[in-house]
C-alpha cells in the first residue's frame, strides 16, 4: 500500500454556525465564504473511511451551507462539500470491507472539497464499473431525492408538478415520472428549455415568465389533476400554482432557490379542500427509511445510471485549486453541474 501524505490541500469554510439572513444559493465570489489551506489528512475512526477524491459535485445545498443557511451549522476551518466519488484508501475498524473500493459518498466527517474526505462507511455506496466518476459524484443527493419524491407523487395520482425543472433533480424526476407512466408538469423560467424538458419526460412544460402562466397551469391542472407539487423555488408563483391545484393537493417544499417569502392567500383551501403544505429533506428520509428499502432504491439508482436512462449533465470541470478563484463564475452557467476534480 502506498503511504498516505501527512497533509492535504483543502477548501475550508471561513465561518461557524448559521447566518442571520438567507440570500439563496448564489455567490458573488467564493472567497467571501471559503479559503484554501493545507491541513492534516484526517484519520478514520471506528466505522469510518478515508477517501481519495476523484470528483465532487457542487449542489445548491453546498452553497446554502457555506453561507450558513442550511439545516446544519458550519464549522470554521472544516473542508466544504457534501458529495463526491473517490477511492477508499484507509479504514477504521468495522469498515475494512470498503478498503480499495471506488465509492460514491456523502461526507460526514471531513468535506469533499479536499484531496481526501472522511465519512462513515454507511454513507458510502460502492460503484458499479460502468458508472463514470462524474455520475458517481452526483449519485446520492439528487438521485435518492428524486426516487423518494416521485414515490410521494406516485401515491397521489397520475400527474405531478415540478418547479425549477431544468435543475439536475428536476430532469431526473421528469424522466422517472415518465418511466412510471406518470405525466409530469414541468415549470421552467427559460422558454428555450421547453423542448429539453419534453425530451426528459415532461408531459407539459410551462414557462414561469409568461404573463398568463397561472391560467395555463389551471387548464393543464383541470385535465391532468396533479395532486403533488414538488417545489424547489417556493415563491409567490408557487403559492398561486398550489391554489390552482385540485382538492387534496400537497405542496412539498424541498428547496429555496428563490429568496422571495411567499404569502398564503387562501388558507380556506387547507380547511375545505384538504390541501397540505409540507417539506422534504433527504437527511430525514435516510433516518426514517428502513435500510433494506434504501438499498433497493440505491440499486435502482445505479441501474438507471449504468444503462444511461439517467446521466449527470456537467457544465464545467473545476480543479480543486480553482474553487476559490473560479466557482462563482462556473456557477453562472445553467446547463449542468459544476464537478470538482482533484
Ligand atoms: N430537500 C432535499 O433533500 C434536497 C435534496 C437535493 C436537492 N434539493 C434541492 O433541489 C433543488 C435543485 O437541486 P439541483 O442540484 O438539481 O440543482 P441544479 O442542477 O444545480 O440546478 C438549479 C437550477 O435551478 C434553476 N433556478 C435557480 N434559481 C431559480 C429560481 N429562483 N427560480 C427558478 N429556477 C431557478 C436554474 O436553472 P435555469 O437557469 O435553467 O432556470 C438552476 O440551474 C435545489 O433547491 C436543492 O437545494 C433538495
Short mmCIF file of C-alpha atoms and ligand atoms in Angstrom, two decimals:
data_model
loop_
_atom_site.label_atom_id
_atom_site.label_comp_id
_atom_site.label_asym_id
_atom_site.label_seq_id
_atom_site.Cartn_x
_atom_site.Cartn_y
_atom_site.Cartn_z
CA UNK A 1 0.00 0.00 0.00
CA UNK A 2 1.35 3.47 -0.88
CA UNK A 3 1.89 5.58 2.15
CA UNK A 4 -0.55 8.45 2.63
CA UNK A 5 0.71 12.02 2.86
CA UNK A 6 0.55 13.77 6.22
CA UNK A 7 -1.15 16.90 4.88
CA UNK A 8 -3.60 17.73 2.08
CA UNK A 9 -4.91 20.68 0.09
CA UNK A 10 -8.45 21.61 1.14
CA UNK A 11 -11.01 24.35 0.58
CA UNK A 12 -12.41 25.21 4.00
CA UNK A 13 -15.23 27.28 5.43
CA UNK A 14 -14.45 30.74 6.78
CA UNK A 15 -17.34 30.92 9.24
CA UNK A 16 -19.04 28.98 12.04
CA UNK A 17 -22.70 28.33 12.69
CA UNK A 18 -25.65 29.97 10.93
CA UNK A 19 -26.11 33.29 9.14
CA UNK A 20 -28.82 35.68 10.34
CA UNK A 21 -30.34 36.10 6.87
CA UNK A 22 -30.72 33.77 3.88
CA UNK A 23 -29.82 35.09 0.44
CA UNK A 24 -30.06 31.85 -1.53
CA UNK A 25 -27.65 29.51 -3.33
CA UNK A 26 -25.77 32.22 -5.24
CA UNK A 27 -22.35 33.75 -4.52
CA UNK A 28 -20.55 36.79 -5.87
CA UNK A 29 -17.14 35.37 -5.05
CA UNK A 30 -16.23 32.14 -3.32
CA UNK A 31 -13.51 33.91 -1.31
CA UNK A 32 -16.30 35.56 0.72
CA UNK A 33 -17.02 32.12 2.23
CA UNK A 34 -14.09 29.80 1.52
CA UNK A 35 -10.31 29.72 1.74
CA UNK A 36 -7.50 27.42 0.62
CA UNK A 37 -5.42 25.68 3.28
CA UNK A 38 -3.00 22.81 3.80
CA UNK A 39 -4.31 20.72 6.71
CA UNK A 40 -3.59 17.27 8.18
CA UNK A 41 -5.11 14.33 6.29
CA UNK A 42 -7.91 13.07 8.58
CA UNK A 43 -7.56 9.68 10.24
CA UNK A 44 -10.57 7.34 10.12
CA UNK A 45 -12.06 6.22 13.45
CA UNK A 46 -14.26 3.17 14.01
CA UNK A 47 -16.71 2.59 11.12
CA UNK A 48 -15.15 5.48 9.15
CA UNK A 49 -13.31 5.54 5.82
CA UNK A 50 -10.80 7.92 4.26
CA UNK A 51 -11.48 8.57 0.56
CA UNK A 52 -9.05 9.95 -2.02
CA UNK A 53 -11.14 12.30 -4.14
CA UNK A 54 -11.87 11.59 -7.81
CA UNK A 55 -14.72 14.07 -8.29
CA UNK A 56 -17.10 16.15 -6.16
CA UNK A 57 -20.35 17.78 -7.22
CA UNK A 58 -21.45 21.31 -6.39
CA UNK A 59 -25.08 21.25 -5.27
CA UNK A 60 -27.24 24.20 -4.20
CA UNK A 61 -27.11 22.72 -0.66
CA UNK A 62 -23.30 23.23 -0.65
CA UNK A 63 -23.77 26.92 -1.39
CA UNK A 64 -26.59 27.33 1.16
CA UNK A 65 -24.30 25.56 3.66
CA UNK A 66 -21.14 27.65 3.23
CA UNK A 67 -23.35 30.76 3.58
CA UNK A 68 -24.81 29.46 6.86
CA UNK A 69 -28.36 28.96 5.63
CA UNK A 70 -28.63 25.16 5.57
CA UNK A 71 -30.13 22.72 8.08
CA UNK A 72 -26.87 22.16 9.95
CA UNK A 73 -24.24 24.59 11.31
CA UNK A 74 -20.95 25.40 9.60
CA UNK A 75 -17.60 24.62 11.23
CA UNK A 76 -14.91 27.22 10.59
CA UNK A 77 -11.77 25.62 9.15
CA UNK A 78 -13.54 22.40 8.07
CA UNK A 79 -13.49 21.40 4.39
CA UNK A 80 -16.67 22.25 2.47
CA UNK A 81 -18.53 19.93 0.06
CA UNK A 82 -21.14 17.30 0.85
CA UNK A 83 -20.97 14.83 -2.03
CA UNK A 84 -18.36 13.10 -4.16
CA UNK A 85 -16.76 9.99 -5.54
CA UNK A 86 -13.36 8.50 -4.79
CA UNK A 87 -11.26 5.55 -3.67
CA UNK A 88 -11.22 4.26 -0.11
CA UNK A 89 -7.57 4.41 0.95
CA UNK A 90 -7.81 3.81 4.71
CA UNK A 91 -10.47 2.46 7.06
CA UNK A 92 -11.19 2.34 10.77
CA UNK A 93 -12.22 -0.87 12.50
CA UNK A 94 -15.53 -2.19 11.22
CA UNK A 95 -15.17 -0.57 7.77
CA UNK A 96 -12.39 -2.82 6.33
CA UNK A 97 -14.73 -4.30 3.66
CA UNK A 98 -14.64 -0.97 1.77
CA UNK A 99 -10.82 -0.79 1.52
CA UNK A 100 -9.74 -0.19 -2.09
CA UNK A 101 -13.27 0.30 -3.43
CA UNK A 102 -14.40 3.19 -5.64
CA UNK A 103 -17.38 4.69 -3.85
CA UNK A 104 -19.95 7.45 -4.09
CA UNK A 105 -20.16 9.18 -0.71
CA UNK A 106 -21.73 11.90 1.36
CA UNK A 107 -19.02 13.39 3.59
CA UNK A 108 -19.97 13.33 7.26
CA UNK A 109 -16.53 13.68 8.88
CA UNK A 110 -14.48 15.98 6.64
CA UNK A 111 -15.81 17.61 3.43
CA UNK A 112 -15.46 16.56 -0.20
CA UNK A 113 -13.72 19.72 -1.48
CA UNK A 114 -10.31 18.41 -0.45
CA UNK A 115 -7.78 15.86 -1.66
CA UNK A 116 -9.13 13.43 0.96
CA UNK A 117 -12.58 13.20 2.57
CA UNK A 118 -13.70 11.37 5.69
CA UNK A 119 -17.08 9.74 6.22
CA UNK A 120 -18.99 6.90 7.85
CA UNK A 121 -18.89 3.58 5.98
CA UNK A 122 -22.71 3.66 5.81
CA UNK A 123 -22.52 6.95 3.85
CA UNK A 124 -20.64 5.17 1.01
CA UNK A 125 -22.02 3.28 -1.98
CA UNK A 126 -19.58 1.04 -3.88
CA UNK A 127 -19.90 1.96 -7.56
CA UNK A 128 -20.53 -0.32 -10.48
CA UNK A 129 -17.66 -0.10 -13.03
CA UNK A 130 -19.96 1.25 -15.80
CA UNK A 131 -20.66 4.39 -13.75
CA UNK A 132 -18.38 7.33 -14.57
CA UNK A 133 -16.71 9.43 -11.90
CA UNK A 134 -18.94 12.39 -12.87
CA UNK A 135 -22.09 10.31 -12.35
CA UNK A 136 -20.52 8.80 -9.22
CA UNK A 137 -20.01 12.29 -7.80
CA UNK A 138 -23.73 13.03 -8.14
CA UNK A 139 -25.07 9.58 -7.30
CA UNK A 140 -26.63 10.12 -3.89
CA UNK A 141 -28.17 13.51 -3.06
CA UNK A 142 -30.24 14.21 -6.18
CA UNK A 143 -30.98 10.64 -7.37
CA UNK A 144 -32.18 9.42 -3.96
CA UNK A 145 -34.24 12.59 -3.54
CA UNK A 146 -35.75 12.06 -6.99
CA UNK A 147 -36.67 8.47 -6.18
CA UNK A 148 -38.17 9.39 -2.80
CA UNK A 149 -40.16 12.36 -4.08
CA UNK A 150 -41.54 10.69 -7.20
CA UNK A 151 -42.62 7.91 -4.86
CA UNK A 152 -44.67 10.51 -2.96
CA UNK A 153 -46.14 11.72 -6.26
CA UNK A 154 -46.91 8.21 -7.48
CA UNK A 155 -49.02 7.52 -4.41
CA UNK A 156 -51.21 10.55 -5.14
CA UNK A 157 -52.29 10.28 -8.76
CA UNK A 158 -51.14 10.18 -12.36
CA UNK A 159 -49.58 13.61 -12.64
CA UNK A 160 -47.36 15.87 -10.54
CA UNK A 161 -45.81 19.33 -10.82
CA UNK A 162 -42.04 20.05 -10.70
CA UNK A 163 -40.62 23.57 -10.40
CA UNK A 164 -37.05 24.56 -11.39
CA UNK A 165 -37.37 21.64 -13.76
CA UNK A 166 -34.11 22.44 -15.60
CA UNK A 167 -32.22 21.50 -12.41
CA UNK A 168 -30.49 18.13 -12.34
CA UNK A 169 -33.11 16.91 -9.88
CA UNK A 170 -35.98 18.28 -11.98
CA UNK A 171 -34.75 16.39 -15.05
CA UNK A 172 -34.28 13.17 -13.07
CA UNK A 173 -37.82 13.44 -11.70
CA UNK A 174 -39.40 14.11 -15.09
CA UNK A 175 -37.63 11.08 -16.59
CA UNK A 176 -38.54 8.85 -13.70
CA UNK A 177 -42.15 10.06 -13.75
CA UNK A 178 -42.48 9.30 -17.46
CA UNK A 179 -40.94 5.83 -16.98
CA UNK A 180 -43.53 5.10 -14.29
CA UNK A 181 -46.37 6.13 -16.59
CA UNK A 182 -46.96 9.47 -14.83
CA UNK A 183 -47.44 12.84 -16.50
CA UNK A 184 -45.00 15.39 -15.05
CA UNK A 185 -45.87 19.08 -15.44
CA UNK A 186 -42.56 20.95 -15.56
CA UNK A 187 -42.16 24.63 -14.65
CA UNK A 188 -39.11 26.36 -16.14
CA UNK A 189 -38.08 30.01 -16.19
CA UNK A 190 -36.41 29.99 -19.63
CA UNK A 191 -38.54 29.44 -22.77
CA UNK A 192 -35.61 27.80 -24.54
CA UNK A 193 -35.73 24.94 -22.03
CA UNK A 194 -39.21 23.74 -23.08
CA UNK A 195 -38.08 21.17 -25.67
CA UNK A 196 -35.28 19.97 -23.39
CA UNK A 197 -37.77 19.19 -20.63
CA UNK A 198 -40.12 17.44 -23.04
CA UNK A 199 -37.22 15.25 -24.13
CA UNK A 200 -36.60 14.49 -20.45
CA UNK A 201 -40.16 13.24 -19.99
CA UNK A 202 -42.35 16.22 -19.10
CA UNK A 203 -45.93 15.90 -20.40
CA UNK A 204 -46.44 19.69 -20.15
CA UNK A 205 -43.86 22.45 -19.80
CA UNK A 206 -44.90 25.89 -18.56
CA UNK A 207 -42.66 28.95 -18.64
CA UNK A 208 -42.93 30.92 -15.41
CA UNK A 209 -42.15 34.25 -17.08
CA UNK A 210 -45.28 34.01 -19.31
CA UNK A 211 -47.82 36.55 -18.05
CA UNK A 212 -50.67 34.02 -18.11
CA UNK A 213 -48.73 31.09 -16.64
CA UNK A 214 -51.26 30.62 -13.81
CA UNK A 215 -54.14 30.38 -16.32
CA UNK A 216 -52.10 27.96 -18.45
CA UNK A 217 -51.45 25.90 -15.36
CA UNK A 218 -55.13 25.92 -14.36
CA UNK A 219 -56.01 24.47 -17.78
CA UNK A 220 -53.36 21.75 -17.57
CA UNK A 221 -54.39 21.02 -14.00
CA UNK A 222 -58.06 20.59 -14.96
CA UNK A 223 -57.02 17.85 -17.41
CA UNK A 224 -54.12 16.15 -15.64
CA UNK A 225 -55.24 16.69 -12.00
CA UNK A 226 -51.78 16.80 -10.35
CA UNK A 227 -52.04 16.35 -6.57
CA UNK A 228 -48.36 16.78 -5.65
CA UNK A 229 -46.27 19.90 -6.26
CA UNK A 230 -42.55 19.17 -5.82
CA UNK A 231 -41.23 22.70 -5.36
CA UNK A 232 -37.63 23.92 -5.10
CA UNK A 233 -38.46 27.57 -5.82
CA UNK A 234 -41.14 28.40 -3.21
CA UNK A 235 -42.04 31.95 -4.24
CA UNK A 236 -45.40 33.71 -4.70
CA UNK A 237 -45.97 31.98 -8.04
CA UNK A 238 -45.62 28.65 -6.23
CA UNK A 239 -48.43 29.70 -3.91
CA UNK A 240 -50.62 30.59 -6.89
CA UNK A 241 -49.89 27.21 -8.51
CA UNK A 242 -50.78 25.44 -5.26
CA UNK A 243 -54.05 27.39 -5.07
CA UNK A 244 -54.89 26.34 -8.66
CA UNK A 245 -54.38 22.64 -7.90
CA UNK A 246 -57.30 20.31 -7.21
CA UNK A 247 -58.71 19.09 -3.86
CA UNK A 248 -56.24 17.20 -1.70
CA UNK A 249 -53.16 18.77 -3.31
CA UNK A 250 -49.84 18.65 -1.41
CA UNK A 251 -47.25 21.43 -1.77
CA UNK A 252 -43.93 19.76 -0.97
CA UNK A 253 -41.19 22.33 -0.37
CA UNK A 254 -37.76 20.79 -0.81
CA UNK A 255 -35.56 23.75 -1.84
CA UNK A 256 -35.39 27.54 -1.62
CA UNK A 257 -33.96 28.75 -4.91
CA UNK A 258 -35.97 31.97 -4.66
CA UNK A 259 -35.34 34.36 -1.79
CA UNK A 260 -38.91 35.69 -2.02
CA UNK A 261 -41.06 34.80 1.00
CA UNK A 262 -44.44 33.60 -0.32
CA UNK A 263 -47.65 34.87 1.29
CA UNK A 264 -50.51 32.43 1.86
CA UNK A 265 -53.65 33.92 0.32
CA UNK A 266 -56.24 31.13 0.56
CA UNK A 267 -55.99 29.47 3.96
CA UNK A 268 -59.54 28.15 3.48
CA UNK A 269 -58.16 25.67 0.95
CA UNK A 270 -56.33 23.89 3.78
CA UNK A 271 -59.63 23.57 5.64
CA UNK A 272 -62.20 22.95 2.92
CA UNK A 273 -60.10 21.30 0.19
CA UNK A 274 -57.86 19.13 2.40
CA UNK A 275 -54.75 20.71 0.91
CA UNK A 276 -51.44 20.40 2.75
CA UNK A 277 -48.09 22.18 2.83
CA UNK A 278 -45.10 20.10 3.88
CA UNK A 279 -41.33 19.74 3.50
CA UNK A 280 -38.97 17.05 2.25
CA UNK A 281 -35.33 16.63 3.37
CA UNK A 282 -33.26 13.67 2.21
CA UNK A 283 -31.43 13.55 5.55
CA UNK A 284 -34.77 12.94 7.27
CA UNK A 285 -35.73 10.34 4.64
CA UNK A 286 -32.46 8.47 5.27
CA UNK A 287 -33.08 8.45 9.00
CA UNK A 288 -36.66 7.23 8.67
CA UNK A 289 -36.47 4.75 5.76
CA UNK A 290 -35.53 1.14 6.64
CA UNK A 291 -32.03 0.19 5.37
CA UNK A 292 -33.39 -2.58 3.11
CA UNK A 293 -35.70 -0.09 1.35
CA UNK A 294 -32.80 2.34 0.96
CA UNK A 295 -30.67 -0.45 -0.56
CA UNK A 296 -33.41 -1.18 -3.11
CA UNK A 297 -33.54 2.49 -4.07
CA UNK A 298 -29.72 2.69 -4.33
CA UNK A 299 -29.66 -0.36 -6.62
CA UNK A 300 -32.33 1.17 -8.87
CA UNK A 301 -30.40 4.47 -9.00
CA UNK A 302 -27.18 2.70 -10.07
CA UNK A 303 -29.09 0.65 -12.66
CA UNK A 304 -30.53 3.84 -14.16
CA UNK A 305 -27.08 5.49 -14.43
CA UNK A 306 -25.40 2.30 -15.64
CA UNK A 307 -27.81 1.81 -18.58
CA UNK A 308 -27.99 5.50 -19.49
CA UNK A 309 -31.61 6.28 -18.50
CA UNK A 310 -30.14 8.89 -16.15
CA UNK A 311 -26.98 10.93 -16.54
CA UNK A 312 -25.39 13.94 -14.91
CA UNK A 313 -25.16 16.95 -17.20
CA UNK A 314 -21.84 18.64 -16.49
CA UNK A 315 -21.27 22.32 -17.31
CA UNK A 316 -17.70 22.62 -16.00
CA UNK A 317 -14.91 20.55 -14.51
CA UNK A 318 -13.30 22.81 -11.94
CA UNK A 319 -9.97 21.80 -10.33
CA UNK A 320 -9.94 21.88 -6.52
CA UNK A 321 -7.24 24.55 -6.61
CA UNK A 322 -9.50 26.82 -8.73
CA UNK A 323 -12.59 26.70 -6.48
CA UNK A 324 -11.87 29.90 -4.59
CA UNK A 325 -10.98 31.84 -7.74
CA UNK A 326 -13.42 30.23 -10.18
CA UNK A 327 -16.53 28.78 -8.51
CA UNK A 328 -18.71 31.89 -8.71
CA UNK A 329 -18.19 32.19 -12.48
CA UNK A 330 -18.55 28.43 -13.04
CA UNK A 331 -21.95 28.51 -11.30
CA UNK A 332 -23.25 31.16 -13.71
CA UNK A 333 -23.62 28.56 -16.48
CA UNK A 334 -27.07 26.99 -16.31
CA UNK A 335 -26.60 23.87 -18.42
CA UNK A 336 -25.41 21.38 -15.83
CA UNK A 337 -23.43 20.67 -12.69
CA UNK A 338 -20.05 22.02 -11.73
CA UNK A 339 -17.88 18.99 -10.97
CA UNK A 340 -14.75 19.50 -8.90
CA UNK A 341 -11.67 17.47 -9.76
CA UNK A 342 -8.55 16.97 -7.60
N1 LIG B 1 -34.61 18.69 0.29
C1 LIG B 1 -33.69 17.83 -0.15
O1 LIG B 1 -33.41 16.79 0.46
C2 LIG B 1 -32.97 18.15 -1.43
C3 LIG B 1 -32.11 17.21 -2.00
C4 LIG B 1 -31.49 17.53 -3.22
C5 LIG B 1 -31.71 18.78 -3.81
N2 LIG B 1 -32.53 19.66 -3.19
C6 LIG B 1 -32.84 20.96 -3.81
O2 LIG B 1 -33.26 20.73 -5.13
C7 LIG B 1 -33.03 21.90 -5.90
C8 LIG B 1 -32.37 21.52 -7.20
O3 LIG B 1 -31.09 20.96 -6.92
P1 LIG B 1 -30.12 20.54 -8.13
O4 LIG B 1 -28.85 20.07 -7.56
O5 LIG B 1 -30.87 19.65 -9.05
O6 LIG B 1 -29.92 21.97 -8.82
P2 LIG B 1 -29.01 22.36 -10.06
O7 LIG B 1 -28.85 21.24 -11.00
O8 LIG B 1 -27.78 23.00 -9.52
O9 LIG B 1 -29.91 23.43 -10.80
C9 LIG B 1 -30.53 24.51 -10.20
C10 LIG B 1 -31.30 25.19 -11.32
O10 LIG B 1 -32.47 25.79 -10.81
C11 LIG B 1 -32.81 26.91 -11.60
N3 LIG B 1 -33.07 28.04 -10.71
C12 LIG B 1 -32.20 28.68 -9.91
N4 LIG B 1 -32.80 29.68 -9.24
C13 LIG B 1 -34.09 29.66 -9.63
C14 LIG B 1 -35.21 30.45 -9.29
N5 LIG B 1 -35.13 31.46 -8.42
N6 LIG B 1 -36.37 30.16 -9.90
C15 LIG B 1 -36.45 29.14 -10.77
N7 LIG B 1 -35.43 28.36 -11.13
C16 LIG B 1 -34.26 28.61 -10.56
C17 LIG B 1 -31.62 27.21 -12.52
O11 LIG B 1 -31.92 26.74 -13.82
P3 LIG B 1 -32.19 27.74 -15.04
O12 LIG B 1 -31.10 28.74 -15.02
O13 LIG B 1 -32.17 26.80 -16.21
O14 LIG B 1 -33.53 28.34 -14.81
C18 LIG B 1 -30.54 26.34 -11.94
O15 LIG B 1 -29.63 25.86 -12.89
C19 LIG B 1 -32.21 22.84 -5.01
O16 LIG B 1 -33.07 23.78 -4.43
C20 LIG B 1 -31.66 21.90 -3.94
O17 LIG B 1 -31.35 22.57 -2.75
C21 LIG B 1 -33.16 19.37 -2.03
#
